[in-house]
Coordinates of N, CA and C and ligand atoms in Angstrom, one line a residue:
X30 N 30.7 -19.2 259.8 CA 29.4 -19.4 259.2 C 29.1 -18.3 258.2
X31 N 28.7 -18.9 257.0 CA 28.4 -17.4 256.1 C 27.1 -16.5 256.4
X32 N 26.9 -15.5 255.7 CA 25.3 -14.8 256.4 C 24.7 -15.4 255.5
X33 N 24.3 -16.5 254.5 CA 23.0 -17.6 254.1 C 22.9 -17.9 255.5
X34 N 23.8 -18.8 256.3 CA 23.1 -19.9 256.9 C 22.9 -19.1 258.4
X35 N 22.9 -17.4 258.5 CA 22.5 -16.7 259.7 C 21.4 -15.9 259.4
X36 N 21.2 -15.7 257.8 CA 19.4 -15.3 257.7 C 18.8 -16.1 256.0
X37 N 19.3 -16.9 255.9 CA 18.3 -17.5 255.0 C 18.5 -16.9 253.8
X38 N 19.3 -15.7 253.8 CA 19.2 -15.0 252.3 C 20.4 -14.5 251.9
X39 N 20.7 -14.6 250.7 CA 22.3 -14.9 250.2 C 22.7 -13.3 250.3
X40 N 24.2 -13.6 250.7 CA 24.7 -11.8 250.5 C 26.0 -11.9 249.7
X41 N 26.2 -10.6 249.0 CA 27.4 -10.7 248.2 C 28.5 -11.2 248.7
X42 N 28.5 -11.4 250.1 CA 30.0 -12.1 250.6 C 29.7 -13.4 250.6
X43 N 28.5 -14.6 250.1 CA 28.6 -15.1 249.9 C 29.0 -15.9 248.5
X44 N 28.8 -14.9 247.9 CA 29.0 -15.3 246.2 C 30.6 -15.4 245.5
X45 N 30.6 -16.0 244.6 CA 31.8 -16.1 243.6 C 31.7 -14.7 242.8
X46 N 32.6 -13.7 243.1 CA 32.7 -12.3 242.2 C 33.4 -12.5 241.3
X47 N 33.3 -11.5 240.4 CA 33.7 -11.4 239.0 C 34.5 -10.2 239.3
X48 N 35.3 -9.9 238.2 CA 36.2 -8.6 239.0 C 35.4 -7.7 237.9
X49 N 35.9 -6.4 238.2 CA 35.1 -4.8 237.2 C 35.0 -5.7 235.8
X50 N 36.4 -6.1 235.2 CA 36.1 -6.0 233.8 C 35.7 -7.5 233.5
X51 N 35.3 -8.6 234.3 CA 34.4 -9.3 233.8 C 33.0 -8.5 233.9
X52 N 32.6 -7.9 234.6 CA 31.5 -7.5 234.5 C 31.4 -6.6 233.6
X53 N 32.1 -6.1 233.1 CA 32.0 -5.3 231.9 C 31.7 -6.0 230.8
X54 N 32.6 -7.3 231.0 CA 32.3 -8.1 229.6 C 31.0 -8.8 229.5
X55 N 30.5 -8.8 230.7 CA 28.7 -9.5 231.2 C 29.0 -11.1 231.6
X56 N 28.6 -11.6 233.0 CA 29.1 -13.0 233.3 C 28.1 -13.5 234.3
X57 N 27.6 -14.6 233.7 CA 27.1 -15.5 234.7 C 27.3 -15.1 236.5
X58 N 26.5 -15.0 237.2 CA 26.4 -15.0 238.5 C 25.8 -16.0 239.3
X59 N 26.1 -17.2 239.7 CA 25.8 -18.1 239.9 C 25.3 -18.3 241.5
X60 N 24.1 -18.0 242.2 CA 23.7 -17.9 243.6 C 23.4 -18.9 244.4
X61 N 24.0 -19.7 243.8 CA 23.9 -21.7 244.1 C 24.3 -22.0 245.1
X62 N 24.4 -22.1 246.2 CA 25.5 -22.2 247.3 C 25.3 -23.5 248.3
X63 N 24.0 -24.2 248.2 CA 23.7 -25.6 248.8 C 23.9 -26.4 248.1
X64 N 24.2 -27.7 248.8 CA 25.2 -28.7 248.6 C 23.8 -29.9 248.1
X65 N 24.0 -30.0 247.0 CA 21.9 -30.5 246.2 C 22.5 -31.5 245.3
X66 N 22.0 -32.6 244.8 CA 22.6 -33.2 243.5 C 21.8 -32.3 242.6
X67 N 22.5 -31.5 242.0 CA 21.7 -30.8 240.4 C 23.2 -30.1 239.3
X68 N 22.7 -30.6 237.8 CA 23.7 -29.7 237.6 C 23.7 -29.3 235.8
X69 N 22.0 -29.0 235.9 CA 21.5 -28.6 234.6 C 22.7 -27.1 234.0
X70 N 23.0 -26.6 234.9 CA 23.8 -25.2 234.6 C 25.2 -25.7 233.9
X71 N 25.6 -26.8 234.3 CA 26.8 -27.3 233.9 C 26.7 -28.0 232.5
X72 N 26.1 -29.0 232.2 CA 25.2 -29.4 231.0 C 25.0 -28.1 229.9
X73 N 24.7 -27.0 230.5 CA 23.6 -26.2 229.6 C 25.1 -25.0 228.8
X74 N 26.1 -24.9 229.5 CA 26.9 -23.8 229.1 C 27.7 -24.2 227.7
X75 N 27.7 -23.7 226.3 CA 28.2 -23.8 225.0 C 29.2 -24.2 225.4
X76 N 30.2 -23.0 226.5 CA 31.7 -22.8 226.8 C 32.5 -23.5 227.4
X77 N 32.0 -24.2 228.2 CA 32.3 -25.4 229.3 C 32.5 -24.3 230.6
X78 N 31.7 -23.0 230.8 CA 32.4 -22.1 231.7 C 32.1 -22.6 232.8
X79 N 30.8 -23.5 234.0 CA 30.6 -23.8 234.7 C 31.2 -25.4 235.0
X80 N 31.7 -25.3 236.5 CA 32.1 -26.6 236.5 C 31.7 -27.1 238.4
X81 N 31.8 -28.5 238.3 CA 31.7 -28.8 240.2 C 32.8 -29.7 240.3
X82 N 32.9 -29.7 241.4 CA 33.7 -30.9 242.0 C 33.5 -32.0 242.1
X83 N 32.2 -32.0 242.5 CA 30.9 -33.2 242.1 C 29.3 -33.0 242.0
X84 N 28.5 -33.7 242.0 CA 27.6 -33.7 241.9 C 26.2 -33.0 242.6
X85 N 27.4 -33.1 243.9 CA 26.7 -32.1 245.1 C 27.1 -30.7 245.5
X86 N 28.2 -30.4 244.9 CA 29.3 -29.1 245.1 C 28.3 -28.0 244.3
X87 N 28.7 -27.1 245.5 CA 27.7 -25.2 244.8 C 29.1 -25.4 243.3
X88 N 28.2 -25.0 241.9 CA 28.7 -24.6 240.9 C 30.0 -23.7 240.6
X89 N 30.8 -23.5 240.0 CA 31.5 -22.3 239.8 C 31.6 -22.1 238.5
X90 N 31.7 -20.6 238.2 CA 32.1 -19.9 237.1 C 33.6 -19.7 236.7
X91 N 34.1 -20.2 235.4 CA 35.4 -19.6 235.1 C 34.9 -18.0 234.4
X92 N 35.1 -17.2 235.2 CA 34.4 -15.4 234.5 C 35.5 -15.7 233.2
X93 N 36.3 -15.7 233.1 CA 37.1 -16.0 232.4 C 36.5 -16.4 231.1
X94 N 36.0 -17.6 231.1 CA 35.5 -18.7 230.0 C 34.0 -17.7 229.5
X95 N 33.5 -17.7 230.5 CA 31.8 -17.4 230.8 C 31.8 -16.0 229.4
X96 N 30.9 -15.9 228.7 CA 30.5 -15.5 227.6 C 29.1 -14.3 227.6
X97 N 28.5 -14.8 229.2 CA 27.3 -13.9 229.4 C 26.2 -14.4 228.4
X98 N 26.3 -16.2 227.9 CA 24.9 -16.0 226.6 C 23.7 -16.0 227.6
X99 N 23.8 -16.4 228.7 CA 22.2 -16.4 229.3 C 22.1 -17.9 228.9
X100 N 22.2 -18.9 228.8 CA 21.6 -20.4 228.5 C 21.5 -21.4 229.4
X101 N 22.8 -20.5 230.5 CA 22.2 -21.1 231.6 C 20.8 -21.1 232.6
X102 N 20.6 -19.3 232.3 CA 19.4 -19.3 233.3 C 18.4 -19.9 233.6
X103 N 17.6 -20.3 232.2 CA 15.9 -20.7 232.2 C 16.3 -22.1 232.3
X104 N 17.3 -23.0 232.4 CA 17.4 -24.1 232.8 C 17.6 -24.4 234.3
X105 N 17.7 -23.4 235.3 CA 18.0 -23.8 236.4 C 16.9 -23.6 237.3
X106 N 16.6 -25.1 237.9 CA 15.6 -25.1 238.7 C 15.6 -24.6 240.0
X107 N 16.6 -23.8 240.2 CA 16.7 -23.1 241.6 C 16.2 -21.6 241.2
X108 N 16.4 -21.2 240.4 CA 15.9 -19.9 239.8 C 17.5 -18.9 240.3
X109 N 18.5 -19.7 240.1 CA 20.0 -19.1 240.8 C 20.5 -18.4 240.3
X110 N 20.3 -18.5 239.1 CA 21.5 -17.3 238.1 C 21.0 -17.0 237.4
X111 N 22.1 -15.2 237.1 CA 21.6 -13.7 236.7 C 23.1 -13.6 236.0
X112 N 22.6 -13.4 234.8 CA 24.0 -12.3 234.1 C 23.9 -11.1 234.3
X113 N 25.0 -10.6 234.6 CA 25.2 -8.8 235.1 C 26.0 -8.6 233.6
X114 N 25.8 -7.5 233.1 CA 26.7 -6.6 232.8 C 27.0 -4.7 232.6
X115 N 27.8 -4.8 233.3 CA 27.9 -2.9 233.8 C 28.7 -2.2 232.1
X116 N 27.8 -1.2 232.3 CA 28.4 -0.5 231.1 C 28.1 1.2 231.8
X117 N 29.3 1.4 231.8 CA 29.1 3.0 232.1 C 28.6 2.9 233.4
X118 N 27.2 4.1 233.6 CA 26.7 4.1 234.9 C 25.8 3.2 234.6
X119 N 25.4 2.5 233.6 CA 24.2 1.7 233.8 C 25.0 0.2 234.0
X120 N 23.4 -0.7 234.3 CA 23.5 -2.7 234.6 C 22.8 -3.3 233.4
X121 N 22.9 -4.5 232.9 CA 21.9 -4.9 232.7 C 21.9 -6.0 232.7
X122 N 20.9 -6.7 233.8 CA 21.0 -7.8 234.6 C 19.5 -8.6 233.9
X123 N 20.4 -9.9 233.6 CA 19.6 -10.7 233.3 C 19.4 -11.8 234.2
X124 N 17.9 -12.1 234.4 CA 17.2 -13.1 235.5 C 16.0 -13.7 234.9
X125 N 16.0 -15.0 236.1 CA 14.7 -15.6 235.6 C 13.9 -15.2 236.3
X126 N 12.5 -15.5 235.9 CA 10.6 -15.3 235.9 C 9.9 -16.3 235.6
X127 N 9.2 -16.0 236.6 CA 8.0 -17.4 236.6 C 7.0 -16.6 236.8
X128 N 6.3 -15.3 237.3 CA 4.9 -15.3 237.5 C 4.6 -14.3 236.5
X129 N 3.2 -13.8 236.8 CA 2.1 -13.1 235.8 C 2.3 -12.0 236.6
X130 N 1.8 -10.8 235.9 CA 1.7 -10.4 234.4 C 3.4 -11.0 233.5
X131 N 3.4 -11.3 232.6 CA 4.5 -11.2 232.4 C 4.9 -10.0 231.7
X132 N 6.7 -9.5 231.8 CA 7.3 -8.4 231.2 C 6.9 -8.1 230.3
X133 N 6.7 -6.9 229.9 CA 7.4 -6.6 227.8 C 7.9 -5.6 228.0
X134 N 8.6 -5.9 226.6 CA 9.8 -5.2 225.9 C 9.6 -3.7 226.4
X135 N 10.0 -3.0 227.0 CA 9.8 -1.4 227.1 C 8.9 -1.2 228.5
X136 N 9.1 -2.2 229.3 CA 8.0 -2.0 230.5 C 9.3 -1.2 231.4
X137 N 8.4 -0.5 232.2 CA 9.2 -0.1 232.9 C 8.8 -0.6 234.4
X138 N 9.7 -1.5 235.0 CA 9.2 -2.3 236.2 C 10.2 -2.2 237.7
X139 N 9.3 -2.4 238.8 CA 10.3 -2.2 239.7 C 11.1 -2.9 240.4
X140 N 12.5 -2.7 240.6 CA 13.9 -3.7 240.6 C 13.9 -3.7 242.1
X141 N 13.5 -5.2 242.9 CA 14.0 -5.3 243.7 C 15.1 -6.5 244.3
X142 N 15.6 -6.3 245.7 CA 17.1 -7.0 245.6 C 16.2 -8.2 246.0
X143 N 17.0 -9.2 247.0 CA 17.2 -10.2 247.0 C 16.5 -10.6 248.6
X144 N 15.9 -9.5 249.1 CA 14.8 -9.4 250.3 C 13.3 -9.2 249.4
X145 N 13.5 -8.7 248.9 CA 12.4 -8.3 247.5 C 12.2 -6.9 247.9
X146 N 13.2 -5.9 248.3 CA 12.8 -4.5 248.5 C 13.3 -4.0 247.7
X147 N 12.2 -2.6 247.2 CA 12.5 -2.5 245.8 C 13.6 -1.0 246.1
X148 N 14.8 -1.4 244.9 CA 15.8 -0.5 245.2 C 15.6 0.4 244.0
X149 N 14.4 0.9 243.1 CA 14.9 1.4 242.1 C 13.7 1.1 241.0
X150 N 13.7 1.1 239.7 CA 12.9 0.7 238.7 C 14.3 0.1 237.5
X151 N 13.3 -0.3 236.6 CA 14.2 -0.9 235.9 C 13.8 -1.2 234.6
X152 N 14.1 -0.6 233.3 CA 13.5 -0.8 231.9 C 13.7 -2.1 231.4
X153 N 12.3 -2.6 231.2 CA 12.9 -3.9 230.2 C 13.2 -4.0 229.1
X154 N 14.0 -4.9 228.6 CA 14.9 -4.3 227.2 C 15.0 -5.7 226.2
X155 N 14.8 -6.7 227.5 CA 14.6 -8.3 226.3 C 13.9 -9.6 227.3
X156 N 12.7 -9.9 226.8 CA 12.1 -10.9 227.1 C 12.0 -12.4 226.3
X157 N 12.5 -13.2 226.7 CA 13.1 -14.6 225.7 C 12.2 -15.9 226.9
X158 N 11.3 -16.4 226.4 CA 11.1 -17.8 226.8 C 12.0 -18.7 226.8
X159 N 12.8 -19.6 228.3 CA 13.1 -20.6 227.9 C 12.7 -21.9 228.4
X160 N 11.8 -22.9 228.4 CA 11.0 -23.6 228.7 C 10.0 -23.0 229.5
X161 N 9.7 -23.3 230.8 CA 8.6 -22.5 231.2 C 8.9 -21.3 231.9
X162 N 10.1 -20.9 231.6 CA 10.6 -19.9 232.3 C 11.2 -18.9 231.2
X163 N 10.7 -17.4 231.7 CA 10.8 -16.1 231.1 C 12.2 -15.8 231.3
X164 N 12.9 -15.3 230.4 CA 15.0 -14.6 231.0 C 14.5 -13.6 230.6
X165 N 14.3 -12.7 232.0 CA 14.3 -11.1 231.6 C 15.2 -10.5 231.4
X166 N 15.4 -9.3 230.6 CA 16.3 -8.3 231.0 C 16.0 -6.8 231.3
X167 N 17.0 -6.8 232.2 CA 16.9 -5.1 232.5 C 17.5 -4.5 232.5
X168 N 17.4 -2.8 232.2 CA 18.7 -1.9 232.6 C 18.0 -1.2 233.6
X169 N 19.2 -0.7 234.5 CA 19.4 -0.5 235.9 C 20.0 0.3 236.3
X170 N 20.2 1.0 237.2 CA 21.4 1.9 237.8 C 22.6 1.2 238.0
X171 N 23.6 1.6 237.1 CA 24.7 0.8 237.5 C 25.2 0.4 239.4
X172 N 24.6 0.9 240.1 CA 25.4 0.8 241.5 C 24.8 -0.3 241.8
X173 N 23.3 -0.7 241.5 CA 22.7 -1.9 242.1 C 23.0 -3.0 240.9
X174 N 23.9 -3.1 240.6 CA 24.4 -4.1 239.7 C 24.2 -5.6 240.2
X175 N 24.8 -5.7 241.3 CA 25.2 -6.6 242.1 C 24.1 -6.8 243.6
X176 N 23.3 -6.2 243.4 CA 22.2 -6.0 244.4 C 20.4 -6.5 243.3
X177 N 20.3 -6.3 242.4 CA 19.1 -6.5 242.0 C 19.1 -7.6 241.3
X178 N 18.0 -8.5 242.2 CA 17.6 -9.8 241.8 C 16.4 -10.6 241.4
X179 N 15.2 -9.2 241.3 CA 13.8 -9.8 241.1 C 13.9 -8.6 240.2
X180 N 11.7 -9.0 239.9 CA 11.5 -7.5 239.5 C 10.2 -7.5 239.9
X181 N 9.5 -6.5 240.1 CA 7.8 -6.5 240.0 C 7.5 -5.8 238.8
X182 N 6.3 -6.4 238.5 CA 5.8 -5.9 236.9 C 4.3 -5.2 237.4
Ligands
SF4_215 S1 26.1 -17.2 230.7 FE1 26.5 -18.6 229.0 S2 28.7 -18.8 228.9 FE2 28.2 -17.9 230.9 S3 28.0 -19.7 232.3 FE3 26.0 -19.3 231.5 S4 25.7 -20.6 229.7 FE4 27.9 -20.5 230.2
SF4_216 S1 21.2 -25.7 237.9 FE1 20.9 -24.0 239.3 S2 20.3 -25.1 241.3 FE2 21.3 -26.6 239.9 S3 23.4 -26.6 240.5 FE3 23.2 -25.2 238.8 S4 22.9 -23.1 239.7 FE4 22.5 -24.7 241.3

């Protein structure tokens, strides 16, 4: 049994990892893991980086292919995927947003994981509409690279 289906909340040992130097190069993180007919993320990638087995299969990333544009995010109705990318000691993790206040450019807001506890703050550096959904970005402490999944504003 993975730890989603023993507390409801995804853990890194559930995900598809990227190795150091995909994340260096910035890559899709894809937190998709239920078995759903959806597959706007697959549709949406320039690269052809995401692919399924079928229609109901959790997503996958070729880190390989994957480009880090972000075009997947504000299309996915699960709110599943974050581009990471680590540079030095810093992250800067792109996610989607849905509520108010919304971000700006230079906000300095607090980064929390995936419980919503906040591990940190986090500068915002790019705010992009795409449909009704905000793709934030942030820089971060590189160590919570792989841990920060919200933010509070
Ligand atoms: S970040 Fe861009 S290249 Fe990577 S999977 Fe998403 S849409 Fe494709
Ligand atoms: S669009 Fe989002 S919810 Fe739908 S399959 Fe892709 S990652 Fe999962």
């Amino acid at each position: 049994m993975c730890e989603y289906e023993k507390t409801g909340v995804l853990s890194i040992t559930d995900l598809q990892l990227p190795t150091g130097k995909q994340l260096e190069k910035g890559v899709a993180i894809l937190e998709c893991v239920e078995e759903i007919p959806c597959n706007p993320c697959v549709e949406s990638c320039p690269v052809h980086a995401i692919s399924m087995k079928d229609i109901n299969a959790p997503p996958v990333n070729d880190f390989e292919r994957c480009i880090g544009c972000t075009k997947c995010i504000g299309i996915c109705p699960g709110l599943a995927i974050f581009v990471v990318k680590v540079k030095g000691e810093k992250a800067r993790v792109t996610l989607p947003y849905e509520f108010v206040p919304a971000p700006k450019v230079g906000n300095v807001v607090k980064a929390l994981d995936r419980i919503g506890v906040v591990r940190g703050e986090g500068l915002v550096t790019k705010v992009v509409k795409q449909g009704k959904t905000l793709v934030v970005t942030i820089e971060i402490d590189g160590k919570y690279a792989m841990d920060i999944r919200n933010i509070r504003v």
